[in-house]
Amino acid sequence: MNESMSLTIILPLLGALLAAAWPRRGVFIGITAVLLSGLAVGWLWFSLLADGPSHQALGGWDPGLGIRLQVDALSILMLSMTALVALAVSVYASHYFTRRSQAERFWPLWLLMIAALNGLFLAGDLFNLYVTLELLSLSAVALTALGGKRAGIAAALRYLMIGLLGSMGYLAGVALLYSAFGTLDMQQVAAQTGDDPVSQAALIVMTAGLLLKSALFPLHFWLPPAHSNAPAPVSAGLSALVVKAGFYLVLRLWTEVFPDTLSTQGVTLVAVLGGGAILWGSWQALQAERLKLLAAYSTVAQLGYLFVALALFMSAPPGVARELLFGALVLMALTHAFAKSSLFLAIGVIQHRAGHDRIAELDGTAQRLPATTFAIALAGVALIGLPPSGAFLGKWRLLYSAISLDQWLLVVVIGIGSLLAAAYVFRVLGHAFGRSALSVQAIHSVHEEWPALLLALTATLLLGFGSAWIWPFLEHMA
Amino acid sequence: MTELPLSTITLSTGFGLMLIGMWGMLVRKNIIRMIVGFSLIDTGIHMIMVSLGYIRGGTAPIIDGSVDRATALTRVVDPIPSALVLTAIVIGLGITAVMLAYAVQIHTHKETLSIEDCSDSKW
C-alpha cells in the first residue's frame, strides 16, 4: 500500500530528472514514466479495494510534525483520470513536436506536472498542498511558454502572476490555521475548525486564492489566452487536469476541513459565480473565431457547472440525494477531463494539418480527417451533456437537485448553458462538413488521431454506460 | 511601560509588506515592479509565519536531556514555521527567477516592460 502511494509521485519525478539529463531519450523516458506511474495507480487501486482508505506517514514522522499522504475514493479517481489522460496525451505528444528543442523541453516539464498533480491528489497536509500547488503552477506556466512565441510568453507571465496571487492567498490561510490550531494535518485541523473568526478568515483567503487558480468567473480572464496559446498537448493537460486541481482542493477544503465554517452566503456566492461562468463561458465560446479559444472558453463554462454542483452539494440536506449529487459531481469532473483533452488533441491535429484553427475555414475537415472530426463530435456530446455521456448523468442529477432545492434560476441557467454548448459544438461541426475547397491534407496516422478518439470514447461511452459503480464505490469508501 | 514583543513588530511589518506588495502587483503596469510586489508579499507572509512560532524569551528548539517535553512546549520557539518558511523561500526564489526570465524574454521581443502591451494575444 504505502509504497504505491509514494511511487505515483516518485516515478514521474524521477522521469522528469532523467528526461532533463538525457533529452535525446525524452520520448522513451516520458512514455515509460507515465506508464509506470499509471501502473502504480493501478497498484494503489488493488490495495485500496483490499484495505480501504489509508495513509502513509512519510519518513516515519507522525502527522503533526511530519507530512502525510492519504488515499481515498476521491483521490484514486482523480489519480486514475490523471494517469489515463496523461498517457493518451503523451502518446500524442511523442509525435507532435516538430522542433527537437521543443520536444526536449516538453518531457521534463510534462512529467513534473504529473508528479505535482499526483502529489496534490495524495497530500494530506495543508502545507504540502501548497508545495504541490506551486510545483504545478510552475510546470504548467513553463509548458504554456513552450511555444516560444511572444503571445505565449505574455500569456504565461500573466498566468504565473495570477497563479501566484492565488497561492499567496492559500499560504496566508495556511499561516492563519497554523497560528490558531498548531497543526497543518488536514484531519487534525478539521477536528478544530468551527464558526470562529480565524477559521472563517482562513476559509475566505484560501477559497479566494483557489477560485482564482481554478478560473471561476469572473476570475477566469487569464485562462483563455494561456490555454489557447500553448501547444496542443499542453493545452489538453492544462484544461483537463490542471484546473481540476484547484477545484479538487476547494472540494476537499469545503467538505472535509471547513464543513462547519462555511456560511450559506458563501455557498450562494459560488453558485452565482458558477452560473455566471456557465453563461459567459458558453457565450464567449460561441463567439470565438479560433477552435482553441472556443475550447478554452468552454473550459470556463464547464468549471462553472462543477462549482454550481459543489454549491448545491454543500446546501443539500444530508441524505441519499446529497450522496448521489456527490457522485454526479465527480463524474462530471472526470467526463470533462476526458472530453476536453480529446477536444484539444483533435484541434491539434487539425491545426497541424490545416496550418490554422480558424473555425470559419474548416471546410473539408470531415472528409479528410474523419476520425478527428468524429472525436470532436463525441467530445462535443460530452460537453453538451447529451446521453450517453458521463456528463449527461451528472447534469441529470444536478438538475434534479436544483429542482428539489427550488433553485429554479439554476435550472434555467443550466438549460441555457447546454443550449449554448450545443450551438458552439454544432457550429464547429457545421463548418467541418462544409463542401467548399478542401484545404486539409488527409492523414492515416495512428499516433495523431487515435489518442483524441479514445479519450472522447471514454468520456462519452465508458463514463456513460460504465460508471454506475462510482456511486457505491464513493459511498463504500467514505 | 511594557515594550512591544518582537513578534508583534515583525507580525505587523509582515502584514504591511503583504498589503504594499498586493497593491504593487495589482496597480503597477511595469512587469519588474509587479515582480517586486510579489517578492514583498512573499517576504511579508514569511515574516508572519516566523513570528507565529515566536515565544517571548523562548530558547532555541533543541530538545535534549536538559529540557523535558512539558517545558519545551512553553519555553521553546516553534521550529515548524521556520521549516515551512525555508521551503517557501526556495519556492519563492524559483518563481521569481522564472518571472524574471519571462520579463527578459518579453523585453527582447517587444522592447517594453509594460504588462498592458502584452494583451495582444491573437485570437
Coordinates of C-alpha atoms in Angstrom, one line a residue:
Chain A
M1 CA 0.0 0.0 0.0
N2 CA 2.5 2.6 1.3
E3 CA 5.0 2.1 -1.5
S4 CA 2.5 2.5 -4.3
M5 CA 1.4 5.9 -2.9
S6 CA 4.9 7.4 -2.9
L7 CA 5.7 5.6 -6.2
T8 CA 3.0 7.5 -8.1
I9 CA 4.9 10.7 -7.1
I10 CA 8.4 9.4 -7.3
L11 CA 8.2 7.7 -10.7
P12 CA 7.2 10.8 -12.8
L13 CA 9.6 12.9 -10.7
L14 CA 12.4 10.6 -11.5
G15 CA 11.3 10.5 -15.1
A16 CA 11.5 14.3 -15.2
L17 CA 15.0 14.3 -13.9
L18 CA 16.1 11.6 -16.3
A19 CA 14.4 13.4 -19.2
A20 CA 16.2 16.6 -18.3
A21 CA 19.5 14.9 -18.0
W22 CA 19.1 12.8 -21.2
P23 CA 17.0 15.0 -23.5
R24 CA 17.5 12.8 -26.6
R25 CA 15.7 9.9 -25.0
G26 CA 12.9 12.2 -23.8
V27 CA 10.1 10.4 -25.7
F28 CA 11.1 7.0 -24.4
I29 CA 11.7 8.2 -20.8
G30 CA 8.5 10.2 -20.9
I31 CA 6.2 7.4 -22.1
T32 CA 7.8 4.9 -19.8
A33 CA 7.5 7.1 -16.7
V34 CA 3.8 7.9 -17.5
L35 CA 3.1 4.2 -18.0
L36 CA 4.9 3.2 -14.8
S37 CA 3.2 5.8 -12.7
G38 CA -0.1 4.6 -14.2
L39 CA 0.8 1.1 -13.1
A40 CA 1.5 2.5 -9.6
V41 CA -2.0 4.0 -9.6
G42 CA -3.3 0.6 -10.6
W43 CA -1.5 -1.0 -7.7
L44 CA -2.9 1.7 -5.4
W45 CA -6.4 0.6 -6.7
F46 CA -5.8 -3.0 -5.6
S47 CA -4.6 -2.0 -2.1
L48 CA -7.4 0.5 -1.8
L49 CA -10.0 -2.1 -2.7
A50 CA -8.4 -4.6 -0.3
D51 CA -7.7 -2.4 2.7
G52 CA -9.9 0.7 2.3
P53 CA -8.7 4.3 2.6
S54 CA -5.4 4.6 4.2
H55 CA -2.5 6.9 4.8
Q56 CA 1.3 6.9 5.0
A57 CA 3.5 8.9 7.3
L58 CA 6.5 10.0 5.2
G59 CA 9.8 9.1 6.7
G60 CA 8.1 7.6 9.7
W61 CA 7.3 11.1 11.2
D62 CA 3.9 11.2 12.9
P63 CA 1.3 13.6 11.5
G64 CA 1.6 17.0 13.1
L65 CA 5.3 17.1 12.8
G66 CA 5.7 15.0 9.6
I67 CA 3.6 15.1 6.4
R68 CA 1.1 12.5 5.5
L69 CA 0.0 11.0 2.2
Q70 CA -3.6 9.7 2.1
V71 CA -5.7 8.0 -0.4
D72 CA -9.5 7.6 -0.6
A73 CA -12.1 7.1 -3.2
L74 CA -12.0 10.7 -4.5
S75 CA -8.2 10.9 -4.8
I76 CA -7.9 7.5 -6.5
L77 CA -10.5 8.6 -9.1
M78 CA -8.6 11.8 -9.7
L79 CA -5.3 9.9 -9.9
S80 CA -6.8 7.5 -12.5
M81 CA -8.1 10.4 -14.5
T82 CA -4.6 12.0 -14.5
A83 CA -2.9 8.7 -15.4
L84 CA -5.2 7.9 -18.3
V85 CA -5.4 11.4 -19.8
A86 CA -1.6 11.8 -19.3
L87 CA -1.0 8.5 -21.1
A88 CA -3.1 9.4 -24.1
V89 CA -1.7 12.9 -24.3
S90 CA 1.9 11.6 -24.0
V91 CA 1.3 9.2 -26.9
Y92 CA 0.1 12.1 -29.0
A93 CA 2.9 14.3 -27.9
S94 CA 5.5 11.8 -28.8
H95 CA 4.9 12.7 -32.5
Y96 CA 3.6 16.2 -32.1
F97 CA 6.7 18.4 -31.8
T98 CA 8.4 19.2 -35.0
R99 CA 11.3 21.1 -33.4
R100 CA 13.6 18.9 -31.4
S101 CA 14.4 21.7 -28.9
Q102 CA 10.7 21.9 -28.1
A103 CA 10.3 18.2 -27.6
E104 CA 13.4 18.1 -25.4
R105 CA 11.9 20.8 -23.1
F106 CA 8.4 19.3 -23.1
W107 CA 9.1 16.0 -21.4
P108 CA 10.8 17.1 -18.2
L109 CA 8.1 19.7 -17.6
W110 CA 5.3 17.4 -18.5
L111 CA 6.5 14.7 -16.1
L112 CA 7.0 17.3 -13.4
M113 CA 3.4 18.4 -13.9
I114 CA 2.1 14.9 -13.5
A115 CA 4.3 14.4 -10.4
A116 CA 2.8 17.6 -8.9
L117 CA -0.7 16.5 -9.7
N118 CA -0.3 13.1 -8.2
G119 CA 1.3 14.7 -5.1
L120 CA -1.6 17.1 -4.8
F121 CA -4.3 14.4 -5.0
L122 CA -2.5 12.4 -2.4
A123 CA -1.4 15.1 0.1
G124 CA -3.0 15.1 3.5
D125 CA -1.2 18.1 4.8
L126 CA -2.1 21.7 4.1
F127 CA 1.4 23.0 3.6
N128 CA 2.3 20.0 1.4
L129 CA -0.7 21.0 -0.7
Y130 CA 0.9 24.5 -1.1
V131 CA 4.1 23.0 -2.3
T132 CA 2.4 20.8 -4.8
L133 CA 0.3 23.8 -6.0
E134 CA 3.4 25.8 -6.6
L135 CA 5.1 23.0 -8.4
L136 CA 2.0 22.5 -10.5
S137 CA 1.8 26.2 -11.5
L138 CA 5.5 26.5 -12.2
S139 CA 5.5 23.5 -14.5
A140 CA 2.2 24.5 -16.1
V141 CA 3.4 28.0 -16.7
A142 CA 6.7 26.8 -18.3
L143 CA 4.7 24.4 -20.5
T144 CA 2.5 27.3 -21.6
A145 CA 5.5 29.3 -22.8
L146 CA 6.9 26.3 -24.6
G147 CA 5.7 27.6 -28.0
G148 CA 8.2 30.3 -27.6
K149 CA 6.0 32.8 -29.4
R150 CA 5.5 36.3 -27.9
A151 CA 1.8 35.9 -27.2
G152 CA 2.6 32.6 -25.4
I153 CA 5.2 34.1 -23.2
A154 CA 3.0 37.1 -22.3
A155 CA 0.1 34.7 -21.5
A156 CA 2.5 32.6 -19.4
L157 CA 3.6 35.6 -17.4
R158 CA 0.1 36.6 -16.7
Y159 CA -0.8 33.0 -15.8
L160 CA 2.2 32.9 -13.4
M161 CA 1.3 36.1 -11.7
I162 CA -2.4 35.2 -11.3
G163 CA -1.4 31.8 -10.0
L164 CA 1.0 33.5 -7.5
L165 CA -1.7 35.7 -6.1
G166 CA -3.8 32.6 -5.7
S167 CA -1.1 30.7 -4.0
M168 CA -0.2 33.6 -1.7
G169 CA -3.9 33.7 -0.6
Y170 CA -3.7 30.0 0.1
L171 CA -0.5 30.3 2.0
A172 CA -1.8 33.2 4.1
G173 CA -4.7 30.9 5.0
V174 CA -2.3 28.1 6.0
A175 CA -0.4 30.5 8.2
L176 CA -3.7 31.6 9.9
L177 CA -4.7 28.0 10.5
Y178 CA -1.3 27.1 11.9
S179 CA -1.4 30.0 14.3
A180 CA -4.8 29.1 15.6
F181 CA -4.6 25.3 15.7
G182 CA -0.9 24.5 15.8
T183 CA -1.1 21.8 13.2
L184 CA -1.2 21.5 9.4
D185 CA -2.5 18.0 9.1
M186 CA -5.9 18.1 7.4
Q187 CA -7.7 15.7 9.7
Q188 CA -6.3 17.4 12.8
V189 CA -7.2 20.9 11.5
A190 CA -10.7 19.7 10.5
A191 CA -11.3 18.5 14.1
Q192 CA -10.8 22.0 15.4
T193 CA -12.3 24.3 12.8
G194 CA -15.7 25.8 13.6
D195 CA -17.6 29.0 13.4
D196 CA -14.8 31.1 14.8
P197 CA -13.2 34.2 13.1
V198 CA -9.9 32.5 12.4
S199 CA -11.4 29.6 10.5
Q200 CA -13.7 32.0 8.6
A201 CA -10.8 34.2 7.6
A202 CA -8.7 31.2 6.6
L203 CA -11.6 29.7 4.6
I204 CA -12.1 33.0 2.8
V205 CA -8.5 33.7 1.8
M206 CA -7.9 30.0 0.8
T207 CA -11.1 29.7 -1.2
A208 CA -10.5 33.1 -2.9
G209 CA -7.0 32.0 -3.9
L210 CA -8.1 28.7 -5.2
L211 CA -11.0 30.1 -7.1
L212 CA -8.5 32.4 -8.8
K213 CA -6.4 29.4 -9.7
S214 CA -9.3 27.3 -10.9
A215 CA -10.5 30.3 -13.1
L216 CA -14.1 30.7 -11.7
F217 CA -15.9 33.5 -13.5
P218 CA -15.1 36.5 -13.2
L219 CA -11.5 35.4 -12.2
H220 CA -11.2 33.4 -15.4
F221 CA -9.7 36.1 -17.6
W222 CA -6.2 34.6 -17.6
L223 CA -7.3 31.2 -18.7
P224 CA -8.3 31.6 -22.4
P225 CA -5.0 33.3 -23.5
A226 CA -2.9 30.8 -21.5
H227 CA -4.8 27.7 -22.7
S228 CA -5.2 28.8 -26.3
N229 CA -1.6 29.9 -26.9
A230 CA 0.0 26.7 -25.6
P231 CA 1.0 23.7 -27.9
A232 CA -1.9 21.2 -28.3
P233 CA -0.7 18.5 -25.8
V234 CA 0.0 21.2 -23.2
S235 CA -3.5 22.8 -23.7
A236 CA -5.0 19.4 -23.2
G237 CA -3.2 18.8 -20.0
L238 CA -3.9 22.3 -18.7
S239 CA -7.6 22.3 -19.5
A240 CA -8.3 18.7 -18.5
L241 CA -6.1 18.3 -15.4
V242 CA -4.5 21.5 -14.0
V243 CA -7.7 23.4 -13.5
K244 CA -9.2 20.4 -11.8
A245 CA -6.5 20.7 -9.1
G246 CA -7.9 23.9 -7.8
F247 CA -11.4 22.6 -7.9
Y248 CA -10.4 19.4 -6.1
L249 CA -8.8 21.5 -3.4
V250 CA -11.9 23.6 -2.9
L251 CA -13.9 20.4 -2.7
R252 CA -11.6 18.9 -0.1
L253 CA -11.4 22.1 2.0
W254 CA -15.2 22.6 1.9
T255 CA -16.3 19.1 2.6
E256 CA -13.6 17.9 4.9
V257 CA -11.7 20.8 6.6
F258 CA -14.3 23.6 6.9
P259 CA -17.8 21.9 6.8
D260 CA -18.9 23.9 9.9
T261 CA -17.3 27.1 8.9
L262 CA -19.0 27.6 5.6
S263 CA -21.8 30.0 5.5
T264 CA -24.9 29.9 3.2
Q265 CA -23.9 33.3 1.8
G266 CA -20.5 31.9 0.7
V267 CA -22.2 28.9 -1.0
T268 CA -24.7 31.2 -2.7
L269 CA -21.9 33.4 -4.0
V270 CA -20.1 30.5 -5.5
A271 CA -23.3 29.2 -7.1
V272 CA -24.0 32.6 -8.6
L273 CA -20.4 32.9 -9.9
G274 CA -20.7 29.3 -11.3
G275 CA -23.9 30.3 -13.1
G276 CA -22.2 33.4 -14.5
A277 CA -19.3 31.2 -15.7
I278 CA -21.7 28.8 -17.5
L279 CA -23.4 31.7 -19.3
W280 CA -20.4 33.8 -20.0
G281 CA -18.1 31.0 -20.9
S282 CA -20.6 29.4 -23.3
W283 CA -21.4 32.7 -24.9
Q284 CA -17.8 33.6 -25.5
A285 CA -17.1 30.1 -26.8
L286 CA -19.9 30.7 -29.3
Q287 CA -18.3 34.0 -30.4
A288 CA -14.8 32.6 -30.7
E289 CA -13.2 32.6 -34.1
R290 CA -10.5 30.1 -33.3
L291 CA -11.0 26.5 -32.2
K292 CA -8.6 26.6 -29.4
L293 CA -10.2 29.7 -27.9
L294 CA -13.6 28.0 -28.2
A295 CA -12.2 25.1 -26.3
A296 CA -10.7 27.3 -23.6
Y297 CA -13.9 29.3 -23.1
S298 CA -15.8 26.0 -22.9
T299 CA -13.5 25.1 -20.0
V300 CA -14.6 28.2 -18.2
A301 CA -18.2 27.2 -18.7
Q302 CA -17.6 23.6 -17.6
L303 CA -15.9 24.7 -14.5
G304 CA -19.0 26.7 -13.8
Y305 CA -21.1 23.5 -13.8
L306 CA -18.6 21.9 -11.3
F307 CA -18.9 24.9 -8.9
V308 CA -22.7 25.0 -9.2
A309 CA -22.8 21.3 -8.4
L310 CA -20.4 21.9 -5.5
A311 CA -22.6 24.7 -4.1
L312 CA -25.8 22.6 -4.5
F313 CA -24.0 19.7 -2.8
M314 CA -23.0 21.9 0.2
S315 CA -26.5 23.3 0.6
A316 CA -28.3 20.0 0.1
P317 CA -29.7 18.4 3.3
P318 CA -27.9 15.2 4.3
G319 CA -29.4 12.1 2.7
V320 CA -29.4 9.9 -0.3
A321 CA -29.9 12.8 -2.7
R322 CA -26.8 14.5 -1.4
E323 CA -24.7 11.4 -1.9
L324 CA -26.0 10.9 -5.4
L325 CA -25.1 14.5 -6.2
F326 CA -21.5 13.9 -4.9
G327 CA -21.1 11.0 -7.3
A328 CA -22.5 13.2 -10.1
L329 CA -20.1 15.9 -9.3
V330 CA -17.1 13.6 -9.5
L331 CA -18.4 12.0 -12.7
M332 CA -18.8 15.5 -14.3
A333 CA -15.2 16.4 -13.4
L334 CA -14.0 13.1 -14.9
T335 CA -16.0 13.4 -18.1
H336 CA -14.9 16.9 -18.6
A337 CA -11.2 15.9 -18.3
F338 CA -11.5 13.2 -21.0
A339 CA -13.7 15.3 -23.3
K340 CA -11.7 18.4 -23.1
S341 CA -8.3 16.7 -23.6
S342 CA -9.8 14.9 -26.6
L343 CA -11.1 18.2 -28.0
F344 CA -7.7 19.9 -27.6
L345 CA -5.8 17.0 -29.2
A346 CA -8.3 16.8 -32.1
I347 CA -7.8 20.6 -32.6
G348 CA -4.1 20.0 -32.5
V349 CA -4.5 17.5 -35.4
I350 CA -6.5 20.0 -37.4
Q351 CA -4.1 22.8 -36.7
H352 CA -1.2 20.6 -37.7
R353 CA -2.8 19.5 -40.9
A354 CA -4.6 22.7 -42.0
G355 CA -2.0 25.1 -40.6
H356 CA -4.6 27.1 -38.7
D357 CA -7.6 26.6 -36.4
R358 CA -10.0 29.3 -37.7
I359 CA -13.5 27.9 -37.4
A360 CA -14.8 29.6 -40.5
E361 CA -12.2 27.9 -42.7
L362 CA -12.7 24.3 -41.6
D363 CA -14.3 23.1 -44.8
G364 CA -13.4 19.6 -45.8
T365 CA -12.1 18.6 -42.4
A366 CA -14.8 15.9 -42.1
Q367 CA -13.8 14.3 -45.4
R368 CA -10.0 14.4 -44.8
L369 CA -9.9 13.8 -41.1
P370 CA -12.9 11.6 -40.4
A371 CA -11.5 10.1 -37.1
T372 CA -10.6 13.6 -35.8
T373 CA -14.0 15.1 -36.7
F374 CA -15.6 12.1 -35.0
A375 CA -13.6 12.7 -31.9
I376 CA -14.7 16.4 -31.9
A377 CA -18.3 15.3 -32.2
L378 CA -18.0 12.7 -29.4
A379 CA -16.2 15.2 -27.2
G380 CA -19.0 17.7 -28.0
V381 CA -21.6 15.2 -26.9
A382 CA -19.9 15.1 -23.5
L383 CA -19.5 18.8 -23.4
I384 CA -23.2 19.5 -24.2
G385 CA -24.2 16.7 -21.8
L386 CA -26.2 14.6 -24.2
P387 CA -26.7 10.9 -23.4
P388 CA -24.9 8.5 -23.2
S389 CA -22.0 10.6 -21.9
G390 CA -21.0 10.8 -18.3
A391 CA -21.8 14.5 -18.3
F392 CA -25.5 13.6 -19.0
L393 CA -25.8 11.5 -15.9
G394 CA -24.0 14.3 -13.9
K395 CA -26.2 17.1 -15.3
W396 CA -29.4 15.0 -14.8
R397 CA -28.5 14.6 -11.1
L398 CA -27.6 18.3 -10.9
L399 CA -30.9 19.4 -12.4
Y400 CA -32.8 17.0 -10.1
S401 CA -31.1 18.5 -7.1
A402 CA -31.6 22.1 -8.3
I403 CA -35.4 21.4 -8.7
S404 CA -35.7 19.6 -5.4
L405 CA -34.0 22.6 -3.7
D406 CA -36.3 25.0 -5.5
Q407 CA -33.4 26.7 -7.3
W408 CA -35.3 27.4 -10.5
L409 CA -32.9 30.1 -11.7
L410 CA -30.1 27.5 -11.7
V411 CA -32.3 25.2 -13.8
V412 CA -32.8 27.9 -16.3
V413 CA -29.0 28.7 -16.3
I414 CA -28.1 25.1 -16.8
G415 CA -30.6 24.8 -19.7
I416 CA -29.3 27.9 -21.4
G417 CA -25.8 26.8 -20.9
S418 CA -26.5 23.4 -22.5
L419 CA -28.2 25.1 -25.5
L420 CA -25.2 27.4 -26.0
A421 CA -22.9 24.4 -25.7
A422 CA -24.8 22.6 -28.4
A423 CA -24.7 25.8 -30.5
Y424 CA -20.9 26.1 -30.3
V425 CA -20.3 22.4 -30.9
F426 CA -22.6 22.3 -33.9
R427 CA -21.1 25.5 -35.3
V428 CA -17.7 23.7 -35.5
L429 CA -19.2 20.6 -37.0
G430 CA -21.2 22.6 -39.5
H431 CA -18.1 24.2 -40.8
A432 CA -16.2 20.9 -40.7
F433 CA -18.8 19.3 -43.0
G434 CA -18.7 22.3 -45.4
R435 CA -18.2 21.3 -49.1
S436 CA -16.1 24.1 -50.4
A437 CA -12.5 23.7 -51.5
L438 CA -10.7 21.1 -49.5
S439 CA -7.9 22.7 -47.6
V440 CA -6.8 19.9 -45.3
Q441 CA -4.4 17.1 -46.1
A442 CA -5.7 13.6 -45.4
I443 CA -3.7 11.5 -42.9
H444 CA -3.7 8.0 -41.7
S445 CA -1.6 8.3 -38.6
V446 CA -2.4 6.2 -35.6
H447 CA -0.4 8.4 -33.2
E448 CA -2.1 11.6 -34.3
E449 CA -5.7 10.6 -34.5
W450 CA -6.2 7.8 -32.0
P451 CA -5.5 9.4 -28.7
A452 CA -8.2 12.0 -29.2
L453 CA -10.7 9.4 -30.4
L454 CA -10.0 7.1 -27.4
L455 CA -10.3 9.9 -24.9
A456 CA -13.6 11.0 -26.5
L457 CA -14.9 7.4 -26.4
T458 CA -14.0 7.2 -22.7
A459 CA -15.9 10.4 -22.0
T460 CA -18.9 9.5 -24.0
L461 CA -19.4 5.8 -23.8
L462 CA -17.3 4.4 -21.0
L463 CA -18.2 7.1 -18.4
G464 CA -21.8 7.0 -19.6
F465 CA -22.5 3.3 -19.7
G466 CA -19.8 2.0 -17.3
S467 CA -20.0 4.5 -14.5
A468 CA -22.7 3.1 -12.3
W469 CA -20.1 1.7 -9.9
I470 CA -18.8 5.1 -9.0
W471 CA -21.7 5.8 -6.6
P472 CA -21.5 2.7 -4.5
F473 CA -17.7 3.0 -4.6
L474 CA -17.7 6.5 -3.2
E475 CA -20.2 5.5 -0.6
H476 CA -18.4 2.4 0.4
M477 CA -15.0 4.1 0.8
A478 CA -16.4 7.2 2.6
Chain B
M1 CA 5.8 50.7 30.2
T2 CA 5.9 47.2 28.7
E3 CA 7.8 47.1 25.4
L4 CA 6.3 45.5 22.4
P5 CA 7.3 41.9 21.9
L6 CA 9.5 41.4 18.9
S7 CA 6.9 39.1 17.3
T8 CA 4.3 41.9 17.3
I9 CA 6.6 44.2 15.4
T10 CA 7.5 41.5 12.8
L11 CA 3.9 40.4 12.5
S12 CA 2.7 43.9 11.7
T13 CA 5.6 44.6 9.4
G14 CA 4.7 41.4 7.7
F15 CA 1.1 42.4 7.2
G16 CA 2.2 45.8 6.0
L17 CA 4.6 44.3 3.5
M18 CA 1.8 42.0 2.2
L19 CA -0.5 44.9 1.6
I20 CA 2.1 47.0 -0.1
G21 CA 3.1 44.1 -2.3
M22 CA -0.5 43.3 -3.2
W23 CA -1.0 47.0 -4.2
G24 CA 2.1 46.9 -6.3
M25 CA 1.1 43.7 -8.1
L26 CA -2.4 44.9 -8.8
V27 CA -1.8 48.5 -9.6
R28 CA 1.6 48.7 -11.3
K29 CA 1.9 48.2 -15.0
N30 CA 5.6 47.6 -15.1
I31 CA 6.4 43.9 -15.0
I32 CA 9.6 44.4 -12.9
R33 CA 7.6 46.4 -10.3
M34 CA 5.0 43.7 -10.3
I35 CA 7.7 41.1 -9.6
V36 CA 9.0 43.3 -6.8
G37 CA 5.4 43.4 -5.5
F38 CA 5.3 39.6 -5.4
S39 CA 8.6 39.5 -3.5
L40 CA 7.1 41.9 -0.9
I41 CA 4.0 39.7 -0.4
D42 CA 6.2 36.6 -0.2
T43 CA 8.5 38.2 2.4
G44 CA 5.5 39.5 4.3
I45 CA 4.0 36.1 4.6
H46 CA 7.3 34.6 5.6
M47 CA 7.7 37.2 8.4
I48 CA 4.1 36.5 9.6
M49 CA 4.8 32.8 9.7
V50 CA 8.1 33.1 11.5
S51 CA 6.6 35.4 14.1
L52 CA 3.8 33.0 14.8
G53 CA 6.2 30.5 16.2
Y54 CA 8.0 33.1 18.4
I55 CA 7.7 32.8 22.2
R56 CA 8.9 35.8 24.2
G57 CA 12.1 34.9 25.9
G58 CA 12.0 31.5 24.4
T59 CA 15.0 29.4 23.6
A60 CA 16.3 27.6 20.5
P61 CA 14.3 24.4 19.6
I62 CA 17.0 21.9 20.6
I63 CA 15.3 19.2 22.6
D64 CA 17.8 17.1 24.7
G65 CA 18.1 15.8 28.2
S66 CA 18.1 19.3 29.8
V67 CA 14.6 20.3 28.5
D68 CA 11.7 17.9 29.1
R69 CA 8.6 17.9 26.9
A70 CA 6.4 19.9 29.2
T71 CA 8.8 22.8 29.5
A72 CA 9.7 22.6 25.8
L73 CA 6.1 23.4 24.9
T74 CA 6.2 26.7 26.8
R75 CA 9.8 27.7 26.6
V76 CA 11.0 26.7 23.1
V77 CA 10.4 28.6 19.9
D78 CA 8.2 26.5 17.5
P79 CA 10.6 25.2 14.8
I80 CA 7.9 24.2 12.3
P81 CA 7.1 27.7 10.9
S82 CA 10.8 28.2 10.3
A83 CA 11.0 24.9 8.4
L84 CA 7.9 25.9 6.4
V85 CA 9.4 29.3 5.6
L86 CA 12.6 27.8 4.4
T87 CA 10.6 25.7 1.9
A88 CA 8.6 28.8 1.0
I89 CA 11.8 30.8 0.4
V90 CA 13.1 28.2 -2.0
I91 CA 9.8 28.2 -3.9
G92 CA 9.8 32.0 -4.0
L93 CA 13.3 32.0 -5.4
G94 CA 12.4 29.7 -8.2
I95 CA 9.2 31.6 -9.1
T96 CA 11.0 35.0 -9.1
A97 CA 13.7 33.5 -11.4
V98 CA 11.0 32.2 -13.8
M99 CA 9.2 35.5 -13.8
L100 CA 12.3 37.5 -14.4
A101 CA 13.2 35.1 -17.3
Y102 CA 9.8 35.8 -18.9
A103 CA 10.3 39.6 -18.3
V104 CA 13.6 39.4 -20.2
Q105 CA 12.0 37.4 -23.0
I106 CA 9.2 39.9 -23.3
H107 CA 11.7 42.8 -23.3
T108 CA 13.8 41.2 -26.0
H109 CA 10.7 40.5 -28.2
K110 CA 8.9 43.8 -27.7
E111 CA 11.3 46.4 -26.2
T112 CA 8.8 47.1 -23.5
L113 CA 8.2 46.0 -19.9
S114 CA 4.6 47.2 -19.6
I115 CA 2.0 44.5 -18.9
E116 CA -0.5 46.4 -20.9
D117 CA 1.4 45.9 -24.1
C118 CA 1.2 42.2 -23.6
S119 CA -2.5 41.8 -24.1
D120 CA -2.3 41.4 -27.8
S121 CA -2.7 37.7 -27.8
K122 CA -4.1 37.0 -31.3
W123 CA -7.4 35.2 -31.3

